[in-house]
PDB file of C-alpha atoms in Angstrom:
ATOM      1  CA  GLN I 292     100.691 102.765  88.130  1.00 61.00           C
ATOM      2  CA  LYS I 293      97.906 102.155  90.624  1.00 69.00           C
ATOM      3  CA  GLU I 294      98.671 103.030  94.230  1.00 90.00           C
ATOM      4  CA  VAL I 295      97.649  99.627  95.586  1.00 95.00           C
ATOM      5  CA  GLU I 296      97.687  96.613  93.306  1.00 95.00           C
ATOM      6  CA  GLN I 297      96.176  93.202  93.815  1.00 95.00           C
ATOM      7  CA  ASN I 298      95.578  90.307  91.466  1.00 90.00           C
ATOM      8  CA  SER I 299      91.811  90.113  91.051  1.00 87.00           C
ATOM      9  CA  GLY I 300      91.860  86.310  90.903  1.00 88.00           C
ATOM     10  CA  PRO I 301      89.953  84.214  91.505  1.00 95.00           C
ATOM     11  CA  LEU I 302      92.405  82.261  93.607  1.00 96.00           C
ATOM     12  CA  SER I 303      91.074  78.752  94.082  1.00 97.00           C
ATOM     13  CA  VAL I 304      92.454  76.509  96.830  1.00 97.00           C
ATOM     14  CA  PRO I 305      91.267  73.207  98.314  1.00 97.00           C
ATOM     15  CA  GLU I 306      89.925  73.076 101.848  1.00 97.00           C
ATOM     16  CA  GLY I 307      92.753  72.744 104.363  1.00 97.00           C
ATOM     17  CA  ALA I 308      95.383  74.335 102.108  1.00 97.00           C
ATOM     18  CA  ILE I 309      97.248  77.615 102.626  1.00 98.00           C
ATOM     19  CA  ALA I 310      95.891  80.545 100.656  1.00 97.00           C
ATOM     20  CA  SER I 311      98.421  83.272  99.817  1.00 97.00           C
ATOM     21  CA  LEU I 312      97.167  86.722  98.875  1.00 97.00           C
ATOM     22  CA  ASN I 313      99.500  89.446  97.674  1.00 97.00           C
ATOM     23  CA  CYS I 314      99.473  93.219  97.459  1.00 97.00           C
ATOM     24  CA  THR I 315     101.982  95.805  96.254  1.00 97.00           C
ATOM     25  CA  TYR I 316     101.890  99.537  96.884  1.00 95.00           C
ATOM     26  CA  SER I 317     103.541 102.485  95.225  1.00 93.00           C
ATOM     27  CA  ASP I 318     104.100 105.047  97.996  1.00 90.00           C
ATOM     28  CA  ARG I 319     107.338 104.166  99.750  1.00 89.00           C
ATOM     29  CA  GLY I 320     106.448 106.335 102.755  1.00 88.00           C
ATOM     30  CA  SER I 321     103.340 104.348 103.690  1.00 89.00           C
ATOM     31  CA  GLN I 322     103.418 103.062 107.265  1.00 88.00           C
ATOM     32  CA  SER I 323     100.111 101.307 107.935  1.00 91.00           C
ATOM     33  CA  PHE I 324      98.649  98.332 106.127  1.00 94.00           C
ATOM     34  CA  PHE I 325      95.373  96.502 106.518  1.00 95.00           C
ATOM     35  CA  TRP I 326      93.602  93.448 105.188  1.00 97.00           C
ATOM     36  CA  TYR I 327      89.827  93.420 104.920  1.00 97.00           C
ATOM     37  CA  ARG I 328      87.521  90.558 104.050  1.00 98.00           C
ATOM     38  CA  GLN I 329      84.385  91.279 102.043  1.00 97.00           C
ATOM     39  CA  TYR I 330      81.689  88.703 101.489  1.00 97.00           C
ATOM     40  CA  SER I 331      79.513  89.118  98.427  1.00 94.00           C
ATOM     41  CA  GLY I 332      76.947  91.861  98.984  1.00 91.00           C
ATOM     42  CA  LYS I 333      78.404  92.811 102.372  1.00 94.00           C
ATOM     43  CA  SER I 334      80.691  95.579 103.572  1.00 95.00           C
ATOM     44  CA  PRO I 335      84.426  95.125 104.263  1.00 96.00           C
ATOM     45  CA  GLU I 336      85.466  93.720 107.639  1.00 95.00           C
ATOM     46  CA  LEU I 337      88.917  94.366 109.127  1.00 94.00           C
ATOM     47  CA  ILE I 338      90.843  91.150 109.763  1.00 95.00           C
ATOM     48  CA  MET I 339      94.488  92.208 110.130  1.00 93.00           C
ATOM     49  CA  SER I 340      96.648  95.283 110.503  1.00 94.00           C
ATOM     50  CA  ILE I 341     100.427  95.432 110.222  1.00 95.00           C
ATOM     51  CA  TYR I 342     102.855  98.296 110.709  1.00 92.00           C
ATOM     52  CA  SER I 343     106.362  96.795 110.948  1.00 92.00           C
ATOM     53  CA  ASN I 344     108.423  94.637 108.636  1.00 95.00           C
ATOM     54  CA  GLY I 345     108.042  90.941 109.243  1.00 96.00           C
ATOM     55  CA  ASP I 346     105.169  88.655 110.121  1.00 96.00           C
ATOM     56  CA  LYS I 347     102.139  89.157 112.327  1.00 96.00           C
ATOM     57  CA  GLU I 348      99.997  86.177 113.226  1.00 97.00           C
ATOM     58  CA  ASP I 349      96.395  86.087 114.417  1.00 95.00           C
ATOM     59  CA  GLY I 350      94.836  82.662 114.540  1.00 96.00           C
ATOM     60  CA  ARG I 351      94.849  81.156 111.046  1.00 97.00           C
ATOM     61  CA  PHE I 352      95.869  84.482 109.497  1.00 97.00           C
ATOM     62  CA  THR I 353      99.428  85.766 109.018  1.00 98.00           C
ATOM     63  CA  ALA I 354     100.180  89.159 107.530  1.00 97.00           C
ATOM     64  CA  GLN I 355     103.643  89.747 106.074  1.00 97.00           C
ATOM     65  CA  LEU I 356     105.165  93.130 105.324  1.00 97.00           C
ATOM     66  CA  ASN I 357     108.302  94.000 103.367  1.00 96.00           C
ATOM     67  CA  LYS I 358     108.640  97.770 103.091  1.00 94.00           C
ATOM     68  CA  ALA I 359     111.810  97.586 101.012  1.00 95.00           C
ATOM     69  CA  SER I 360     109.953  95.617  98.347  1.00 95.00           C
ATOM     70  CA  GLN I 361     106.690  97.522  98.976  1.00 95.00           C
ATOM     71  CA  TYR I 362     104.863  94.268  99.387  1.00 95.00           C
ATOM     72  CA  VAL I 363     102.190  93.027 101.790  1.00 97.00           C
ATOM     73  CA  SER I 364     100.768  89.545 101.890  1.00 97.00           C
ATOM     74  CA  LEU I 365      98.136  87.599 103.775  1.00 98.00           C
ATOM     75  CA  LEU I 366      98.389  83.887 104.430  1.00 98.00           C
ATOM     76  CA  ILE I 367      95.360  81.892 105.468  1.00 98.00           C
ATOM     77  CA  ARG I 368      96.213  78.507 106.927  1.00 98.00           C
ATOM     78  CA  ASP I 369      93.811  75.558 106.978  1.00 98.00           C
ATOM     79  CA  SER I 370      91.516  77.368 104.536  1.00 98.00           C
ATOM     80  CA  GLN I 371      87.803  76.741 105.008  1.00 97.00           C
ATOM     81  CA  PRO I 372      84.920  77.194 102.561  1.00 97.00           C
ATOM     82  CA  SER I 373      83.734  80.015 104.855  1.00 97.00           C
ATOM     83  CA  ASP I 374      86.929  81.904 103.959  1.00 98.00           C
ATOM     84  CA  SER I 375      85.625  82.277 100.394  1.00 98.00           C
ATOM     85  CA  ALA I 376      85.373  86.032  99.933  1.00 97.00           C
ATOM     86  CA  THR I 377      87.150  88.994  98.396  1.00 97.00           C
ATOM     87  CA  TYR I 378      90.212  90.149 100.320  1.00 98.00           C
ATOM     88  CA  LEU I 379      91.005  93.842 100.127  1.00 97.00           C
ATOM     89  CA  CYS I 380      94.427  95.296 100.833  1.00 97.00           C
ATOM     90  CA  ALA I 381      94.409  98.863 102.203  1.00 95.00           C
ATOM     91  CA  VAL I 382      97.399 101.154 102.619  1.00 93.00           C
ATOM     92  CA  ASN I 383      97.325 104.401 104.562  1.00 89.00           C
ATOM     93  CA  ARG I 384      98.872 107.414 102.939  1.00 82.00           C
ATOM     94  CA  PRO I 385     102.003 108.651 104.616  1.00 79.00           C
ATOM     95  CA  GLY I 386     101.979 111.861 106.586  1.00 75.00           C
ATOM     96  CA  GLY I 387      99.398 111.084 109.221  1.00 69.00           C
ATOM     97  CA  SER I 388      96.258 111.692 107.195  1.00 72.00           C
ATOM     98  CA  TYR I 389      94.910 108.220 108.119  1.00 81.00           C
ATOM     99  CA  ILE I 390      93.179 107.871 104.769  1.00 86.00           C
ATOM    100  CA  PRO I 391      93.375 104.339 103.373  1.00 89.00           C
ATOM    101  CA  THR I 392      93.698 103.550  99.693  1.00 92.00           C
ATOM    102  CA  PHE I 393      92.215 100.195  98.746  1.00 95.00           C
ATOM    103  CA  GLY I 394      93.225  97.711  96.106  1.00 96.00           C
ATOM    104  CA  ARG I 395      90.540  96.144  93.923  1.00 96.00           C
ATOM    105  CA  GLY I 396      90.620  92.965  95.971  1.00 96.00           C
ATOM    106  CA  THR I 397      91.423  89.307  95.315  1.00 97.00           C
ATOM    107  CA  SER I 398      88.599  86.813  95.112  1.00 97.00           C
ATOM    108  CA  LEU I 399      89.355  83.634  97.079  1.00 97.00           C
ATOM    109  CA  ILE I 400      87.430  80.420  96.524  1.00 97.00           C
ATOM    110  CA  VAL I 401      87.996  77.538  98.929  1.00 98.00           C
ATOM    111  CA  HIS I 402      86.493  74.360  97.520  1.00 96.00           C
ATOM    112  CA  PRO I 403      85.675  71.290  99.651  1.00 92.00           C
TER     113      PRO I 403
ATOM    114  CA  ASP S 195      76.336 100.762 120.411  1.00 52.00           C
ATOM    115  CA  THR S 196      76.277  98.152 117.681  1.00 72.00           C
ATOM    116  CA  GLY S 197      78.606  99.589 115.092  1.00 92.00           C
ATOM    117  CA  VAL S 198      78.385 101.952 112.157  1.00 96.00           C
ATOM    118  CA  SER S 199      74.821 102.448 110.969  1.00 97.00           C
ATOM    119  CA  GLN S 200      73.860 103.584 107.470  1.00 98.00           C
ATOM    120  CA  ASN S 201      70.466 104.532 106.120  1.00 97.00           C
ATOM    121  CA  PRO S 202      68.794 103.768 103.851  1.00 97.00           C
ATOM    122  CA  ARG S 203      70.121 100.343 102.861  1.00 97.00           C
ATOM    123  CA  HIS S 204      68.844 100.712  99.322  1.00 97.00           C
ATOM    124  CA  LYS S 205      67.812 103.716  97.264  1.00 98.00           C
ATOM    125  CA  ILE S 206      66.402 103.742  93.764  1.00 98.00           C
ATOM    126  CA  THR S 207      66.082 107.159  92.200  1.00 98.00           C
ATOM    127  CA  LYS S 208      65.419 108.691  88.832  1.00 98.00           C
ATOM    128  CA  ARG S 209      68.212 110.450  87.015  1.00 98.00           C
ATOM    129  CA  GLY S 210      68.320 114.117  87.944  1.00 97.00           C
ATOM    130  CA  GLN S 211      66.889 113.684  91.431  1.00 98.00           C
ATOM    131  CA  ASN S 212      68.761 114.519  94.624  1.00 98.00           C
ATOM    132  CA  VAL S 213      69.495 111.865  97.239  1.00 98.00           C
ATOM    133  CA  THR S 214      70.809 112.018 100.797  1.00 98.00           C
ATOM    134  CA  PHE S 215      72.380 109.225 102.812  1.00 98.00           C
ATOM    135  CA  ARG S 216      73.025 109.130 106.539  1.00 98.00           C
ATOM    136  CA  CYS S 217      75.821 107.541 108.550  1.00 98.00           C
ATOM    137  CA  ASP S 218      75.939 107.145 112.334  1.00 97.00           C
ATOM    138  CA  PRO S 219      79.470 106.174 113.394  1.00 95.00           C
ATOM    139  CA  ILE S 220      80.535 104.323 116.522  1.00 93.00           C
ATOM    140  CA  SER S 221      80.134 106.895 119.274  1.00 89.00           C
ATOM    141  CA  GLU S 222      83.762 107.115 120.411  1.00 87.00           C
ATOM    142  CA  HIS S 223      85.123 107.270 116.844  1.00 89.00           C
ATOM    143  CA  ASN S 224      85.995 110.815 115.839  1.00 90.00           C
ATOM    144  CA  ARG S 225      87.072 110.033 112.277  1.00 92.00           C
ATOM    145  CA  LEU S 226      84.466 109.354 109.629  1.00 94.00           C
ATOM    146  CA  TYR S 227      85.007 108.396 105.979  1.00 95.00           C
ATOM    147  CA  TRP S 228      82.804 108.055 102.947  1.00 97.00           C
ATOM    148  CA  TYR S 229      83.746 105.615 100.209  1.00 96.00           C
ATOM    149  CA  ARG S 230      82.089 104.482  96.995  1.00 97.00           C
ATOM    150  CA  GLN S 231      82.397 100.960  95.641  1.00 97.00           C
ATOM    151  CA  THR S 232      81.356  99.580  92.276  1.00 96.00           C
ATOM    152  CA  LEU S 233      81.251  95.935  91.266  1.00 93.00           C
ATOM    153  CA  GLY S 234      84.676  94.347  91.023  1.00 91.00           C
ATOM    154  CA  GLN S 235      86.485  97.364  92.438  1.00 94.00           C
ATOM    155  CA  GLY S 236      87.822  98.279  95.827  1.00 95.00           C
ATOM    156  CA  PRO S 237      86.312 101.120  97.844  1.00 96.00           C
ATOM    157  CA  GLU S 238      87.167 104.542  96.401  1.00 95.00           C
ATOM    158  CA  PHE S 239      87.776 107.420  98.819  1.00 94.00           C
ATOM    159  CA  LEU S 240      85.281 110.286  98.689  1.00 95.00           C
ATOM    160  CA  THR S 241      85.778 112.402 101.798  1.00 95.00           C
ATOM    161  CA  TYR S 242      86.982 112.380 105.404  1.00 91.00           C
ATOM    162  CA  PHE S 243      85.947 114.131 108.617  1.00 93.00           C
ATOM    163  CA  GLN S 244      87.740 114.519 111.882  1.00 91.00           C
ATOM    164  CA  ASN S 245      85.083 115.543 114.351  1.00 92.00           C
ATOM    165  CA  GLU S 246      82.983 118.120 112.499  1.00 92.00           C
ATOM    166  CA  ALA S 247      85.779 119.283 110.200  1.00 92.00           C
ATOM    167  CA  GLN S 248      85.870 118.000 106.635  1.00 92.00           C
ATOM    168  CA  LEU S 249      89.610 117.594 106.184  1.00 90.00           C
ATOM    169  CA  GLU S 250      89.817 116.140 102.716  1.00 90.00           C
ATOM    170  CA  LYS S 251      87.675 115.620  99.662  1.00 91.00           C
ATOM    171  CA  SER S 252      88.690 113.502  96.693  1.00 91.00           C
ATOM    172  CA  ARG S 253      89.772 115.469  93.636  1.00 85.00           C
ATOM    173  CA  LEU S 254      87.729 113.032  91.590  1.00 77.00           C
ATOM    174  CA  LEU S 255      84.563 114.018  93.407  1.00 81.00           C
ATOM    175  CA  SER S 256      82.103 116.048  91.406  1.00 86.00           C
ATOM    176  CA  ASP S 257      80.690 119.288  92.800  1.00 92.00           C
ATOM    177  CA  ARG S 258      77.349 117.491  92.829  1.00 95.00           C
ATOM    178  CA  PHE S 259      78.532 115.634  95.925  1.00 96.00           C
ATOM    179  CA  SER S 260      78.515 117.267  99.342  1.00 95.00           C
ATOM    180  CA  ALA S 261      78.955 115.894 102.827  1.00 96.00           C
ATOM    181  CA  GLU S 262      78.393 117.292 106.292  1.00 96.00           C
ATOM    182  CA  ARG S 263      79.005 116.194 109.822  1.00 96.00           C
ATOM    183  CA  PRO S 264      77.304 118.676 112.129  1.00 90.00           C
ATOM    184  CA  LYS S 265      78.508 118.574 115.725  1.00 86.00           C
ATOM    185  CA  GLY S 266      80.897 115.756 114.904  1.00 84.00           C
ATOM    186  CA  SER S 267      78.273 113.063 115.265  1.00 90.00           C
ATOM    187  CA  PHE S 268      76.326 111.623 112.321  1.00 96.00           C
ATOM    188  CA  SER S 269      77.186 112.513 108.751  1.00 97.00           C
ATOM    189  CA  THR S 270      75.151 112.991 105.594  1.00 97.00           C
ATOM    190  CA  LEU S 271      76.220 112.580 101.989  1.00 97.00           C
ATOM    191  CA  GLU S 272      74.110 114.329  99.375  1.00 97.00           C
ATOM    192  CA  ILE S 273      74.262 113.774  95.648  1.00 97.00           C
ATOM    193  CA  GLN S 274      72.534 116.407  93.538  1.00 97.00           C
ATOM    194  CA  ARG S 275      71.233 115.821  90.013  1.00 97.00           C
ATOM    195  CA  THR S 276      72.056 112.131  90.094  1.00 97.00           C
ATOM    196  CA  GLU S 277      73.469 110.429  87.005  1.00 96.00           C
ATOM    197  CA  GLN S 278      73.490 106.754  86.072  1.00 96.00           C
ATOM    198  CA  GLY S 279      77.225 106.676  86.748  1.00 95.00           C
ATOM    199  CA  ASP S 280      76.500 107.444  90.410  1.00 96.00           C
ATOM    200  CA  SER S 281      75.009 103.973  90.846  1.00 97.00           C
ATOM    201  CA  ALA S 282      77.225 102.255  93.406  1.00 97.00           C
ATOM    202  CA  MET S 283      77.475 101.138  97.016  1.00 97.00           C
ATOM    203  CA  TYR S 284      78.203 104.086  99.290  1.00 98.00           C
ATOM    204  CA  LEU S 285      80.125 103.018 102.349  1.00 98.00           C
ATOM    205  CA  CYS S 286      80.724 104.896 105.564  1.00 97.00           C
ATOM    206  CA  ALA S 287      83.554 103.961 107.916  1.00 95.00           C
ATOM    207  CA  SER S 288      84.739 105.319 111.239  1.00 94.00           C
ATOM    208  CA  SER S 289      87.839 104.935 113.366  1.00 91.00           C
ATOM    209  CA  LEU S 290      89.236 105.775 116.773  1.00 86.00           C
ATOM    210  CA  PRO S 291      91.339 108.882 117.317  1.00 77.00           C
ATOM    211  CA  GLY S 292      95.016 108.848 118.035  1.00 69.00           C
ATOM    212  CA  GLY S 293      96.433 106.332 115.610  1.00 69.00           C
ATOM    213  CA  ASP S 294      96.067 103.917 112.755  1.00 72.00           C
ATOM    214  CA  TYR S 295      93.695 101.345 114.137  1.00 79.00           C
ATOM    215  CA  GLY S 296      91.815 100.361 111.022  1.00 83.00           C
ATOM    216  CA  TYR S 297      88.285 101.244 110.142  1.00 89.00           C
ATOM    217  CA  THR S 298      84.844  99.853 110.888  1.00 93.00           C
ATOM    218  CA  PHE S 299      82.484  99.954 107.944  1.00 96.00           C
ATOM    219  CA  GLY S 300      78.741 100.296 107.950  1.00 97.00           C
ATOM    220  CA  SER S 301      76.541  98.039 105.845  1.00 96.00           C
ATOM    221  CA  GLY S 302      76.440 100.590 103.061  1.00 97.00           C
ATOM    222  CA  THR S 303      73.742 102.236 101.000  1.00 97.00           C
ATOM    223  CA  ARG S 304      73.206 100.789  97.546  1.00 97.00           C
ATOM    224  CA  LEU S 305      72.169 103.503  95.099  1.00 98.00           C
ATOM    225  CA  THR S 306      70.572 102.680  91.775  1.00 98.00           C
ATOM    226  CA  VAL S 307      69.937 105.556  89.378  1.00 98.00           C
ATOM    227  CA  VAL S 308      67.421 104.709  86.649  1.00 97.00           C
TER     228      VAL S 308
END
């Protein structure tokens, strides 16, 4: 079992819709979770971090964490064509090493 | 300070040659990471520095790979006797001390081994 799993997609949504991206992780002791956006040919860019169970909102983005189910998600409201990118889920190992393990990413396509 | 800087942006080398990449992190970031990314995959951890100390190196990393961070500032990643399987994007990231704040990536160095 991979440490961080994401559906590779692509996930295709119409402009203005809500895009829902999901991630599961295997290490129950993990405490820190991040979502990165990566445009084609570019490096990853941090968009959200979440540390506690529940929801965290930042503009059009909402991160959701459920540690009991070992599940992290990212919702993008009012999706725009400029949101088309690969979204990477990263989970820090437990124990304070601050080393993130990345999933393979989900490709999101927002069509006009 | 404009972020994490990586040089060169692109490197084409012949199989068997040695290559060296450089990363200049954000100045107040004491943690520095090297990752490798191939097409369709997420970044794969290579090694991690806190200040000048190399605290962890991936078990998957060949002995042909070595990294340094003298004086806790910039870092170099060297690959000796390159192989075609080393072709990838090599990413450097840095982060602030004291907590889990997420990581700022550089633009990466794309290595092609021919």
